[in-house]
Short mmCIF file of N, CA, C and O in Angstrom, two decimals:
data_model
loop_
_atom_site.label_atom_id
_atom_site.label_comp_id
_atom_site.label_asym_id
_atom_site.label_seq_id
_atom_site.Cartn_x
_atom_site.Cartn_y
_atom_site.Cartn_z
N MET A 1 -94.85 -21.28 36.80
CA MET A 1 -93.95 -20.16 36.90
C MET A 1 -92.72 -20.64 37.66
O MET A 1 -92.81 -21.02 38.81
N ALA A 2 -91.57 -20.64 37.03
CA ALA A 2 -90.32 -21.03 37.70
C ALA A 2 -89.50 -19.78 37.96
O ALA A 2 -89.50 -18.84 37.17
N PHE A 3 -88.82 -19.77 39.10
CA PHE A 3 -87.95 -18.66 39.44
C PHE A 3 -86.51 -19.14 39.33
O PHE A 3 -86.24 -20.34 39.42
N GLY A 4 -85.57 -18.23 39.15
CA GLY A 4 -84.18 -18.56 38.88
C GLY A 4 -83.55 -19.54 39.85
O GLY A 4 -82.74 -20.36 39.45
N HIS A 5 -83.91 -19.51 41.10
CA HIS A 5 -83.29 -20.36 42.10
C HIS A 5 -84.11 -21.61 42.40
O HIS A 5 -83.78 -22.36 43.29
N CYS A 6 -85.20 -21.84 41.65
CA CYS A 6 -86.09 -22.95 41.95
C CYS A 6 -86.60 -23.60 40.67
O CYS A 6 -87.08 -22.92 39.77
N PRO A 7 -86.49 -24.93 40.58
CA PRO A 7 -86.95 -25.62 39.37
C PRO A 7 -88.46 -25.86 39.33
O PRO A 7 -88.98 -26.28 38.30
N ARG A 8 -89.15 -25.57 40.42
CA ARG A 8 -90.60 -25.83 40.45
C ARG A 8 -91.33 -24.89 39.49
O ARG A 8 -91.10 -23.69 39.50
N SER A 9 -92.21 -25.45 38.71
CA SER A 9 -92.98 -24.60 37.80
C SER A 9 -94.48 -24.74 38.03
O SER A 9 -95.25 -24.01 37.44
N HIS A 10 -94.89 -25.66 38.90
CA HIS A 10 -96.31 -25.91 39.09
C HIS A 10 -96.94 -25.04 40.17
O HIS A 10 -98.14 -25.03 40.33
N LEU A 11 -96.15 -24.29 40.89
CA LEU A 11 -96.70 -23.43 41.94
C LEU A 11 -96.81 -22.01 41.41
O LEU A 11 -95.87 -21.48 40.85
N SER A 12 -97.93 -21.38 41.61
CA SER A 12 -98.11 -20.06 41.04
C SER A 12 -98.10 -18.94 42.07
O SER A 12 -97.97 -17.78 41.71
N GLU A 13 -98.26 -19.25 43.36
CA GLU A 13 -98.29 -18.20 44.37
C GLU A 13 -96.86 -17.74 44.65
O GLU A 13 -96.00 -18.53 45.01
N LYS A 14 -96.61 -16.45 44.45
CA LYS A 14 -95.25 -15.95 44.67
C LYS A 14 -95.21 -14.92 45.78
O LYS A 14 -96.19 -14.24 46.06
N VAL A 15 -94.04 -14.85 46.41
CA VAL A 15 -93.75 -13.82 47.39
C VAL A 15 -92.41 -13.20 47.00
O VAL A 15 -91.58 -13.86 46.38
N SER A 16 -92.24 -11.95 47.34
CA SER A 16 -90.98 -11.29 47.05
C SER A 16 -90.23 -11.04 48.35
O SER A 16 -90.82 -10.56 49.33
N SER A 17 -88.96 -11.39 48.36
CA SER A 17 -88.13 -11.19 49.54
C SER A 17 -86.67 -11.22 49.10
O SER A 17 -86.31 -11.98 48.19
N LEU A 18 -85.84 -10.43 49.76
CA LEU A 18 -84.41 -10.37 49.48
C LEU A 18 -84.13 -10.03 48.02
O LEU A 18 -83.17 -10.50 47.43
N GLY A 19 -85.01 -9.24 47.42
CA GLY A 19 -84.84 -8.81 46.04
C GLY A 19 -85.11 -9.90 45.01
O GLY A 19 -84.75 -9.77 43.85
N LYS A 20 -85.76 -10.98 45.43
CA LYS A 20 -86.07 -12.09 44.52
C LYS A 20 -87.53 -12.47 44.66
O LYS A 20 -88.18 -12.15 45.65
N ASP A 21 -88.04 -13.17 43.67
CA ASP A 21 -89.36 -13.77 43.75
C ASP A 21 -89.19 -15.23 44.16
O ASP A 21 -88.29 -15.91 43.68
N TRP A 22 -90.07 -15.69 45.04
CA TRP A 22 -90.02 -17.05 45.56
C TRP A 22 -91.39 -17.69 45.45
O TRP A 22 -92.40 -17.00 45.54
N HIS A 23 -91.44 -19.01 45.28
CA HIS A 23 -92.69 -19.72 45.52
C HIS A 23 -92.86 -19.67 47.03
O HIS A 23 -91.88 -19.83 47.77
N ARG A 24 -94.06 -19.47 47.51
CA ARG A 24 -94.28 -19.36 48.95
C ARG A 24 -93.62 -20.51 49.74
O ARG A 24 -92.92 -20.28 50.71
N PRO A 25 -93.79 -21.78 49.35
CA PRO A 25 -93.16 -22.85 50.14
C PRO A 25 -91.64 -22.93 50.00
O PRO A 25 -90.99 -23.64 50.75
N CYS A 26 -91.07 -22.21 49.06
CA CYS A 26 -89.62 -22.26 48.84
C CYS A 26 -88.85 -21.23 49.67
O CYS A 26 -87.63 -21.31 49.76
N LEU A 27 -89.55 -20.27 50.26
CA LEU A 27 -88.90 -19.27 51.10
C LEU A 27 -88.73 -19.90 52.48
O LEU A 27 -89.63 -19.90 53.30
N ARG A 28 -87.56 -20.49 52.72
CA ARG A 28 -87.29 -21.27 53.93
C ARG A 28 -86.00 -20.83 54.58
O ARG A 28 -85.09 -20.36 53.92
N CYS A 29 -85.93 -21.04 55.88
CA CYS A 29 -84.72 -20.75 56.64
C CYS A 29 -83.59 -21.65 56.15
O CYS A 29 -83.77 -22.86 55.98
N GLU A 30 -82.43 -21.07 55.93
CA GLU A 30 -81.26 -21.82 55.46
C GLU A 30 -80.81 -22.86 56.48
O GLU A 30 -80.22 -23.86 56.11
N LYS A 31 -81.04 -22.63 57.76
CA LYS A 31 -80.56 -23.54 58.80
C LYS A 31 -81.58 -24.62 59.17
O LYS A 31 -81.27 -25.80 59.11
N CYS A 32 -82.79 -24.22 59.54
CA CYS A 32 -83.77 -25.20 60.05
C CYS A 32 -84.84 -25.60 59.03
O CYS A 32 -85.64 -26.47 59.30
N ASN A 33 -84.87 -24.92 57.88
CA ASN A 33 -85.80 -25.23 56.80
C ASN A 33 -87.25 -24.84 57.08
O ASN A 33 -88.17 -25.28 56.41
N LYS A 34 -87.48 -24.01 58.11
CA LYS A 34 -88.83 -23.55 58.44
C LYS A 34 -89.32 -22.61 57.33
O LYS A 34 -88.57 -21.78 56.83
N THR A 35 -90.59 -22.73 56.93
CA THR A 35 -91.17 -21.84 55.93
C THR A 35 -91.29 -20.44 56.53
O THR A 35 -91.75 -20.27 57.66
N LEU A 36 -90.86 -19.43 55.77
CA LEU A 36 -90.83 -18.05 56.24
C LEU A 36 -91.86 -17.21 55.50
O LEU A 36 -92.34 -17.59 54.43
N THR A 37 -92.16 -16.04 56.06
CA THR A 37 -93.04 -15.10 55.39
C THR A 37 -92.21 -13.92 54.87
O THR A 37 -91.18 -13.58 55.45
N SER A 38 -92.65 -13.34 53.80
CA SER A 38 -91.96 -12.19 53.24
C SER A 38 -91.92 -11.06 54.27
O SER A 38 -92.95 -10.68 54.82
N GLY A 39 -90.73 -10.56 54.56
CA GLY A 39 -90.58 -9.48 55.52
C GLY A 39 -90.60 -9.93 56.97
O GLY A 39 -90.38 -9.13 57.86
N GLY A 40 -90.82 -11.20 57.23
CA GLY A 40 -90.89 -11.70 58.59
C GLY A 40 -89.72 -12.59 58.96
O GLY A 40 -89.88 -13.54 59.70
N HIS A 41 -88.55 -12.28 58.41
CA HIS A 41 -87.38 -13.10 58.68
C HIS A 41 -86.13 -12.25 58.60
O HIS A 41 -86.16 -11.10 58.20
N ALA A 42 -85.01 -12.84 58.98
CA ALA A 42 -83.73 -12.15 58.93
C ALA A 42 -82.98 -12.58 57.66
O ALA A 42 -83.36 -13.55 56.99
N GLU A 43 -81.89 -11.87 57.37
CA GLU A 43 -81.08 -12.16 56.19
C GLU A 43 -79.62 -12.06 56.56
O GLU A 43 -79.20 -11.23 57.35
N HIS A 44 -78.80 -12.95 56.00
CA HIS A 44 -77.35 -12.88 56.15
C HIS A 44 -76.73 -13.39 54.86
O HIS A 44 -77.05 -14.49 54.40
N ASP A 45 -75.87 -12.59 54.26
CA ASP A 45 -75.23 -12.93 52.98
C ASP A 45 -76.25 -13.30 51.90
O ASP A 45 -76.04 -14.21 51.11
N GLY A 46 -77.38 -12.60 51.90
CA GLY A 46 -78.40 -12.82 50.87
C GLY A 46 -79.25 -14.06 51.06
O GLY A 46 -80.03 -14.42 50.19
N LYS A 47 -79.12 -14.72 52.22
CA LYS A 47 -79.90 -15.94 52.47
C LYS A 47 -80.87 -15.69 53.62
O LYS A 47 -80.55 -14.99 54.57
N PRO A 48 -82.08 -16.28 53.55
CA PRO A 48 -83.08 -16.08 54.60
C PRO A 48 -82.86 -16.99 55.80
O PRO A 48 -82.45 -18.15 55.65
N TYR A 49 -83.13 -16.45 56.98
CA TYR A 49 -83.06 -17.20 58.24
C TYR A 49 -84.25 -16.81 59.11
O TYR A 49 -84.65 -15.64 59.11
N CYS A 50 -84.79 -17.76 59.88
CA CYS A 50 -85.81 -17.38 60.84
C CYS A 50 -85.12 -16.57 61.93
O CYS A 50 -83.93 -16.76 62.19
N ASN A 51 -85.84 -15.64 62.53
CA ASN A 51 -85.23 -14.76 63.52
C ASN A 51 -84.77 -15.52 64.77
O ASN A 51 -83.68 -15.27 65.28
N HIS A 52 -85.63 -16.42 65.27
CA HIS A 52 -85.31 -17.20 66.47
C HIS A 52 -85.63 -18.65 66.21
O HIS A 52 -86.72 -18.94 65.74
N PRO A 53 -84.74 -19.56 66.48
CA PRO A 53 -83.44 -19.32 67.08
C PRO A 53 -82.30 -19.18 66.08
O PRO A 53 -81.20 -18.79 66.46
N CYS A 54 -82.52 -19.47 64.83
CA CYS A 54 -81.41 -19.61 63.88
C CYS A 54 -80.55 -18.36 63.72
O CYS A 54 -79.34 -18.40 63.97
N TYR A 55 -81.14 -17.25 63.27
CA TYR A 55 -80.33 -16.05 63.04
C TYR A 55 -79.66 -15.59 64.32
O TYR A 55 -78.47 -15.28 64.35
N ALA A 56 -80.42 -15.56 65.41
CA ALA A 56 -79.87 -15.10 66.68
C ALA A 56 -78.72 -15.99 67.14
O ALA A 56 -77.70 -15.50 67.61
N ALA A 57 -78.86 -17.30 67.00
CA ALA A 57 -77.82 -18.22 67.45
C ALA A 57 -76.59 -18.18 66.55
O ALA A 57 -75.46 -18.25 67.03
N LEU A 58 -76.80 -18.04 65.24
CA LEU A 58 -75.68 -18.06 64.31
C LEU A 58 -74.94 -16.74 64.23
O LEU A 58 -73.71 -16.71 64.13
N PHE A 59 -75.66 -15.62 64.27
CA PHE A 59 -75.05 -14.33 63.99
C PHE A 59 -75.24 -13.27 65.07
O PHE A 59 -74.70 -12.18 64.96
N GLY A 60 -76.01 -13.59 66.11
CA GLY A 60 -76.27 -12.64 67.18
C GLY A 60 -75.10 -12.54 68.15
O GLY A 60 -74.09 -13.24 68.01
N PRO A 61 -75.24 -11.69 69.14
CA PRO A 61 -74.17 -11.53 70.13
C PRO A 61 -73.96 -12.80 70.94
O PRO A 61 -74.90 -13.54 71.21
N LYS A 62 -72.73 -13.04 71.30
CA LYS A 62 -72.37 -14.22 72.10
C LYS A 62 -72.15 -13.77 73.55
O LYS A 62 -71.91 -12.61 73.82
N GLY A 63 -72.22 -14.67 74.46
CA GLY A 63 -71.98 -14.34 75.85
C GLY A 63 -72.92 -15.08 76.75
O GLY A 63 -73.39 -16.17 76.43
N PHE A 64 -73.21 -14.49 77.88
CA PHE A 64 -74.09 -15.13 78.85
C PHE A 64 -75.49 -15.26 78.30
O PHE A 64 -76.09 -14.29 77.87
N GLY A 65 -76.02 -16.49 78.32
CA GLY A 65 -77.38 -16.73 77.87
C GLY A 65 -78.36 -16.54 79.01
O GLY A 65 -78.04 -16.79 80.16
N ARG A 66 -79.52 -16.08 78.68
CA ARG A 66 -80.56 -15.89 79.69
C ARG A 66 -81.75 -16.77 79.39
O ARG A 66 -82.87 -16.41 79.69
N GLY A 67 -81.50 -17.88 78.71
CA GLY A 67 -82.58 -18.80 78.41
C GLY A 67 -83.29 -18.50 77.10
O GLY A 67 -84.16 -19.22 76.69
N GLY A 68 -82.91 -17.43 76.42
CA GLY A 68 -83.52 -17.09 75.14
C GLY A 68 -82.68 -17.59 73.99
O GLY A 68 -81.86 -18.50 74.13
N ALA A 69 -82.83 -16.99 72.83
CA ALA A 69 -82.10 -17.42 71.64
C ALA A 69 -80.60 -17.27 71.80
O ALA A 69 -79.83 -18.01 71.22
N GLU A 70 -80.17 -16.31 72.64
CA GLU A 70 -78.74 -16.09 72.80
C GLU A 70 -78.05 -17.27 73.49
O GLU A 70 -76.85 -17.40 73.44
N SER A 71 -78.81 -18.14 74.14
CA SER A 71 -78.21 -19.27 74.81
C SER A 71 -78.26 -20.53 73.95
O SER A 71 -77.72 -21.56 74.32
N HIS A 72 -78.89 -20.45 72.79
CA HIS A 72 -79.02 -21.60 71.89
C HIS A 72 -77.79 -21.69 71.00
O HIS A 72 -77.34 -20.71 70.45
N THR A 73 -77.24 -22.89 70.87
CA THR A 73 -76.10 -23.08 69.97
C THR A 73 -76.39 -24.26 69.07
O THR A 73 -77.09 -25.20 69.44
N PHE A 74 -75.86 -24.21 67.85
CA PHE A 74 -75.99 -25.31 66.91
C PHE A 74 -74.69 -26.10 66.90
O PHE A 74 -73.63 -25.54 67.03
N LYS A 75 -74.81 -27.40 66.76
CA LYS A 75 -73.61 -28.25 66.71
C LYS A 75 -73.37 -28.68 65.30
O LYS A 75 -74.18 -28.73 64.48
#
């Protein structure tokens, strides 16, 4: 079973997220490539991101960090 955004056809387990069907291993964070679960991640411009640290660091509020995701920056 191949999905529009993925050439893999040998994987049959699918998950639905962001209005699309995905092979389970193909639902990954756009920044760090971590495998995500359906409904257990953030979205920005139609792309999946893990909640911490990627989404929070890229799109969350900026300012004083308290040692959490808000203090993480990507170079």
